[in-house]
Each structure stands twice: as C-alpha cells, then as structure tokens.
Coordinates of C-alpha atoms in Angstrom, one line a residue:
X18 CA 9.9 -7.4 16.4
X19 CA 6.8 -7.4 18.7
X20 CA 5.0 -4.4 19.4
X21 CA 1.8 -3.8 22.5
X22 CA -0.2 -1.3 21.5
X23 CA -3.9 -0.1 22.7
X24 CA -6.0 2.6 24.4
X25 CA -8.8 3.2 26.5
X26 CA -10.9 6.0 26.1
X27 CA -13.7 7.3 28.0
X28 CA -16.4 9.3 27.2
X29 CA -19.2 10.8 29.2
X30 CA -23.0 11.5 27.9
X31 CA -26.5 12.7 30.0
X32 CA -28.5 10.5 27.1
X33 CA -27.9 7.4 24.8
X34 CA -25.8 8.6 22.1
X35 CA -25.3 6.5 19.0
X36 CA -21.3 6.2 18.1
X37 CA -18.9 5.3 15.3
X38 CA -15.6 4.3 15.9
X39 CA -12.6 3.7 14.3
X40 CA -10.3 2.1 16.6
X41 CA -9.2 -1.5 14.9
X42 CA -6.3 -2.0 13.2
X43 CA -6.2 -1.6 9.8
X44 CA -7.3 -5.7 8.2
X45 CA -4.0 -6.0 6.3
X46 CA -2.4 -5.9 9.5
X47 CA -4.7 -8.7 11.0
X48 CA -2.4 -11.4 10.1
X49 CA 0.0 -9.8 12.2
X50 CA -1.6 -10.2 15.3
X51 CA 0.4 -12.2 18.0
X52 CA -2.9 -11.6 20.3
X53 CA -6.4 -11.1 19.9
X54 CA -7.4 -7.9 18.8
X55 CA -10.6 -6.8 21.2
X56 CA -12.5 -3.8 21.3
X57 CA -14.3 -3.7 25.1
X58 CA -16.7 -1.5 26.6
X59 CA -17.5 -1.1 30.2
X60 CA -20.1 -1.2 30.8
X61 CA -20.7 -3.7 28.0
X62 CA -22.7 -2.7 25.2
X63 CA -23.7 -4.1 21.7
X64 CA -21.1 -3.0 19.3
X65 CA -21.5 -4.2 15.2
X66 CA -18.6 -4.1 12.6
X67 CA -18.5 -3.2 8.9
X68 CA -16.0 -2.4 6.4
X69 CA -16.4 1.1 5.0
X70 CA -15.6 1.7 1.0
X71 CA -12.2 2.7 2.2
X72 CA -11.4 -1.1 3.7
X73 CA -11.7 0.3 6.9
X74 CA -13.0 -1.7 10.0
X75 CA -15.9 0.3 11.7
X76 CA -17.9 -0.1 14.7
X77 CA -21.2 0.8 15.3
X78 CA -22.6 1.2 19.2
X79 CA -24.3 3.3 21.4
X80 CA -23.1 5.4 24.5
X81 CA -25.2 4.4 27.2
X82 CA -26.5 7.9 29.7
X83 CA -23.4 8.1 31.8
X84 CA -20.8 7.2 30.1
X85 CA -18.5 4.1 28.1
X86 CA -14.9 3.5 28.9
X87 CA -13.9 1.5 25.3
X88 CA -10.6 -0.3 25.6
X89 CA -8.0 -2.3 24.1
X90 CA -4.4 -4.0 24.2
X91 CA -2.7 -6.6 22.0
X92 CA 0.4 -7.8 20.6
X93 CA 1.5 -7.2 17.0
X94 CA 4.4 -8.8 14.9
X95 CA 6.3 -6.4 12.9
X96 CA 8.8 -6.5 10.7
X97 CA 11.4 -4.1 12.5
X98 CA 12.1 -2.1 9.3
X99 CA 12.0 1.6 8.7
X100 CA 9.4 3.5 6.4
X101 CA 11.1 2.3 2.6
X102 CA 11.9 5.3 0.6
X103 CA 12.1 4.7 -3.2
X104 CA 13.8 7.8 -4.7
X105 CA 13.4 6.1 -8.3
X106 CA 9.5 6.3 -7.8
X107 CA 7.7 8.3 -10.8
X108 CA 5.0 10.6 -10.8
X109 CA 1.9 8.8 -13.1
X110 CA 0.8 11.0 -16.3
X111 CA -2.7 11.8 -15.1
X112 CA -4.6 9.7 -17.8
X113 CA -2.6 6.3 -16.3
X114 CA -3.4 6.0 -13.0
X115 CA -6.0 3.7 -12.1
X116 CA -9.5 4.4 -11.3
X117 CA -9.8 3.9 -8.4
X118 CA -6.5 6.2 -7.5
X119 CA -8.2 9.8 -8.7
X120 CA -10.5 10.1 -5.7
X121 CA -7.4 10.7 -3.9
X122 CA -6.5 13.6 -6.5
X123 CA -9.9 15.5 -5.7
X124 CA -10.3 18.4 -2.8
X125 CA -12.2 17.1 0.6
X126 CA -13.5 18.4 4.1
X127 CA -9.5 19.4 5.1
X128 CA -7.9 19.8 1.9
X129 CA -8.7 22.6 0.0
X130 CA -7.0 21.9 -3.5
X131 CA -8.8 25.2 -4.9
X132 CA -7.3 26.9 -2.6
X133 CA -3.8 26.2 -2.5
X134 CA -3.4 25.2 -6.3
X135 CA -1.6 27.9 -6.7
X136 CA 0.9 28.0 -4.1
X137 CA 1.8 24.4 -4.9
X138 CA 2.2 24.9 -8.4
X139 CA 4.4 28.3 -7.5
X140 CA 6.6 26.1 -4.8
X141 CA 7.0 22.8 -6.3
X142 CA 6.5 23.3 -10.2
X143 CA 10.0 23.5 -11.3
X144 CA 11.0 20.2 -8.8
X145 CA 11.2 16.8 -10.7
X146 CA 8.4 15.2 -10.4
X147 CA 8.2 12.1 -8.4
X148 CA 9.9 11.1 -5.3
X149 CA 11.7 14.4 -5.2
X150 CA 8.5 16.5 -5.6
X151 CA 6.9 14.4 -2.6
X152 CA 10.4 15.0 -0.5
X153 CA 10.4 18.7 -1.3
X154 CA 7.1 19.2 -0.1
X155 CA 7.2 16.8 2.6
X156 CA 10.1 19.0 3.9
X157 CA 8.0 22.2 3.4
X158 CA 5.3 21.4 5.9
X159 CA 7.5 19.9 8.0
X160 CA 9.6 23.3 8.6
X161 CA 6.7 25.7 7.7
X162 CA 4.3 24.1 10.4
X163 CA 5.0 24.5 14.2
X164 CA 4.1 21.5 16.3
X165 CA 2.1 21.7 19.2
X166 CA -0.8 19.6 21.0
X167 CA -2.4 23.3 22.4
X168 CA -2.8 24.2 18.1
X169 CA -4.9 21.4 18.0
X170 CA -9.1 22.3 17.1
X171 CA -11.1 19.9 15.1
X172 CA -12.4 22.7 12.3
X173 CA -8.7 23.6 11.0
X174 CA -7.9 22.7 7.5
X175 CA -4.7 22.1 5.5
X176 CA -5.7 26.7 4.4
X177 CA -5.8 27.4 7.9
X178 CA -2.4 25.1 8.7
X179 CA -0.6 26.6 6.2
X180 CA -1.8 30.4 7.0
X181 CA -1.6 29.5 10.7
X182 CA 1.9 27.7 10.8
X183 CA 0.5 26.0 13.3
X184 CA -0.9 22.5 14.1
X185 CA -0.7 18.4 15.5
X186 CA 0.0 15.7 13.3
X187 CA -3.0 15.6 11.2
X188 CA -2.6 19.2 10.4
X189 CA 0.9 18.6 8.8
X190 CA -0.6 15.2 7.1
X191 CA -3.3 17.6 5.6
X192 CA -1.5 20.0 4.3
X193 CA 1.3 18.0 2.8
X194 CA -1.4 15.8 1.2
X195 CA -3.2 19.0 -0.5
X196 CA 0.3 20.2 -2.1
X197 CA 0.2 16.9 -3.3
X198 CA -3.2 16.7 -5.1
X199 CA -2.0 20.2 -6.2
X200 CA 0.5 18.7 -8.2
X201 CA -1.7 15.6 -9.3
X202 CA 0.5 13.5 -7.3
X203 CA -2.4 10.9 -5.5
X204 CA -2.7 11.4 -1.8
X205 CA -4.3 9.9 1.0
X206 CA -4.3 10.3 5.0
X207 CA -3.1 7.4 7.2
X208 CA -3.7 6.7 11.2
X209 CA -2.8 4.5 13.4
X210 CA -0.1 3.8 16.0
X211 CA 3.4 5.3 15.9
X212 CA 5.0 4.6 19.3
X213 CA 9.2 6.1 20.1
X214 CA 10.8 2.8 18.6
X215 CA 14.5 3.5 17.1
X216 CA 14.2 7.4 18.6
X217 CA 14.7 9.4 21.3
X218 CA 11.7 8.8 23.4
X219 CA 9.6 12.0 23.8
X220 CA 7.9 13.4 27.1
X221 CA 5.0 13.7 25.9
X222 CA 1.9 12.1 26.4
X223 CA 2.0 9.1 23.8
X224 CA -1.3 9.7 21.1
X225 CA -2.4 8.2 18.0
X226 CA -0.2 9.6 14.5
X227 CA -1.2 11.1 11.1
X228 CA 0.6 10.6 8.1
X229 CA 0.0 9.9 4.7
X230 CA 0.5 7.4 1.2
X231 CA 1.3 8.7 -1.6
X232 CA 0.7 6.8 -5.4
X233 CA 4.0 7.0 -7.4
X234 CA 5.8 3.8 -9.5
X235 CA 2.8 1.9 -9.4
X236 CA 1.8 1.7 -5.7
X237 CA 1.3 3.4 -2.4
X238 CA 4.2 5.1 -0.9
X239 CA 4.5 6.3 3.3
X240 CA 5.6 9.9 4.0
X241 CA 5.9 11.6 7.7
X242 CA 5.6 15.4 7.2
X243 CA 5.0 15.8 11.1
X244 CA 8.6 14.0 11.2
X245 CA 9.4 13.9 8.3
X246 CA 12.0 10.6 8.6
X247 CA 11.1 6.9 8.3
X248 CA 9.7 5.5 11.2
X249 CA 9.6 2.1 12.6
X250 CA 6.4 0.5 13.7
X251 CA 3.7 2.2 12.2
X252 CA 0.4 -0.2 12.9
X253 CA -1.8 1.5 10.6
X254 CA -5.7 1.4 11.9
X255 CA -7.4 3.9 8.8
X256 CA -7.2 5.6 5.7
X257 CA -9.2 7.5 3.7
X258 CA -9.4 11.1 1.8
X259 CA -8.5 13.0 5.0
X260 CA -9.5 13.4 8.7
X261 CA -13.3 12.9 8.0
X262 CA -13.4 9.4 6.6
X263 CA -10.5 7.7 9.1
X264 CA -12.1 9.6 12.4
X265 CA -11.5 7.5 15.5
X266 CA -14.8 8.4 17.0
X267 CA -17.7 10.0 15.7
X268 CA -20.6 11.4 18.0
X269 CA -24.2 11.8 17.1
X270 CA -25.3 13.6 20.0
X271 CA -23.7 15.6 23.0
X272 CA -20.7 13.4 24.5
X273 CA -17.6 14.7 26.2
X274 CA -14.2 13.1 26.3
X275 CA -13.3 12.4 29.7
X276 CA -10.4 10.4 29.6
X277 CA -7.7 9.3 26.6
X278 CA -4.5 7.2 27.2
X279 CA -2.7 5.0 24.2
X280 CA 0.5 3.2 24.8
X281 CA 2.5 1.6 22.1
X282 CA 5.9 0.1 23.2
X283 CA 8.2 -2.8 21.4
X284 CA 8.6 -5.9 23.8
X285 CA 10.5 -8.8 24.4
X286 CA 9.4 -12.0 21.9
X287 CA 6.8 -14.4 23.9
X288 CA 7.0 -17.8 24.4
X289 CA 4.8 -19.7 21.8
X290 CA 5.6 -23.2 23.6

C-alpha cells in the first residue's frame, strides 16, 4: 500500500533563533520512499543534517526574526500489515542482552524508574515474563491513563502520568516504557506517523504518534499503549530513550508555534510508466 504523509509547521521569533529538528523519516524507511523526501523552509534558509547516536536524522538551521514555515509531503510504500505480535517472545536474563540494549533499561528525563520500581514490581511481578508482561502492562496504561490533547504540557513525566491519569500519546508511551525498565524488560520511545488506516477515522485533528519497542526474543518488538492494538502504517521518523532524544523541534531561544498541520492518508498506487 502507498501512504502521503507530511506537515508544515510554522513558527514565529522577534530574533534569529538556532533550531533542531526532527522531522525526517526514520533512514530504515528511506528505501521506502515512492517520492522524495524534502524538508523546505519558507523563507529558505540553510539547513545541515547529521545522524545522532540514536540513527536518527537531524537537522540543524536557524529561525530567521519573523518567522519559518518548514514543510513537507511525500509518498511512502508500505507493506499494508498490522503491528506483528509474537506472544512466544522471551524476556532476556539481564546478563544476555547485548550492550548496546541496557541503555534502554536505565531511568531518563520522562521515565523515572526509581520512582515507579516499586509499583511495577507490585503490578506485574507475578505475570510471566515476556510478551505477556509487556501485554499486561501495555493494557494498564492504556485503561489507567485518560486521553486528551487539553492534558497535554511538555514538563509531565511517566510519575506525573501515572499520578495524574491523564495525558497525549507520549504520556502513555512513557509510562508504559518506565513499567517496562522496572521489570528489566528494554524499552525505547518511538515517533513518527500513524494516520486512521484499517480504523474508524477520528475527528480529531490528525498529529504525529508515540509509541514504543520493546527487546524480547532477540529483537525489537512495537507496542501501542495509547491504543493499545496493532496499527497499520506506522512511518517511524525517531527513536531514542524517551521524549528528549526523538524531539521534533528543539528551540534555543524564544520561538512560538504559530501554526501545525500533519496529514497522513493511504492512496491509490501511482503510475510508474
């Protein structure tokens, strides 16, 4: 199946404001790309890219006084398939996984493992470990936290989610990965694009998505705690240990978000004459 997906945000600023933005896709979905993937601002500006330790793709620019609309559309191919779910997938003895797994066992900016350790290990100790334990506490954010777009603030953390019952996407993505570095179960926090393919459409407003991987049987597993069902067409754009590392923009100065609109529909197959 094809997917368009892209954005165009606007920002405003009184003085040149250095920026760093997240908004590619993710590179293992580059060879997916039906069309060119452009980032463009208007007015033009110099923009540089990197890849961060994460294998993110970055972009470096500054936000001329005024203002910069950034914007982008393209065409991915995807295979059509829901989120796989593995319920045979083990939980790694601690002292197996690889190295460069156990950063995503440790507590960061949003998930406070100190705090919460003993909760997790209170709720989910006597579960099998594995795919259920994931499931289980997948299923507990997903009831425990009340979604809304007016619960959303930039400070909150997977504590205040889970005291709160309250949050967006990333909230429940936090707090479901914490429970899971609780339990030493490896946890990271996805984002990217996750548009109303095989479901009801919603009303709302379409945004970017938060979910997260988790490391069981030997590789990275998807889970959806804000919907907690497999989902077609996630176009994944960052990952990282949690909200920090994968932010979509990041300010260094005063700058105001004026304007935000994503779109992310399936369309009809083009015609590569």
């Amino acid at each position: 199946m094809l997917i368009r997906a892209g954005y165009e945000i606007r920002y405003e600023t009184e003085v040149a404001t250095p920026m760093l933005a997240l908004l590619s896709i993710h590179p293992s979905r580059n060879e997916d790309l039906v069309t060119p993937h452009r980032i463009i601002g208007t007015p033009d500006v110099p923009m540089y890219g990197y890849t961060d330790s994460f294998g993110n793709m970055c972009t470096r620019l500054t936000v001329p006084a005024g203002g910069l609309t950034l914007s982008c559309d393209f065409t991915i191919e995807d295979s059509g398939e829901p989120d796989p779910v593995t319920p045979d997938a083990i939980q790694h003895p601690l002292e197996d996984l690889p190295d460069d797994v156990l950063i995503f066992l440790l507590g960061s900016r949003y998930c406070e493992t100190d705090r919460l350790s003993n909760v997790a290990w209170s709720m989910f100790g006597h579960i099998v470990s594995g795919w259920e334990r994931v499931q289980a506490i997948v299923e507990f954010t997903h009831n425990h936290i009340q979604f809304g777009y007016n619960f959303a603030r930039p400070t909150k953390t997977a504590w205040d989610a889970h005291q709160e019952r309250q949050g967006v996407c990333r909230d429940f993505a936090h707090l479901a990965i914490t429970l899971c570095r609780c339990m030493n179960i490896p946890a990271r926090y996805c984002t990217g694009y996750l548009g109303d393919i095989g479901v009801p459409v919603s009303d709302a407003p379409m945004d970017f998505s938060a979910w997260f991987d988790v490391y069981l049987g030997g590789r990275w597993h998807t889970f959806d705690a804000r919907h907690n069902q497999p989902r077609i067409g996630r176009i994944l754009m960052a990952r990282g240990r949690d909200a920090t590392d994968t932010a979509l923009t990041t300010t260094f100065g005063p700058a105001w978000l004026a304007g935000f609109d994503v779109h992310t529909d399936e369309v009809a197959a083009l015609d590569r004459g």
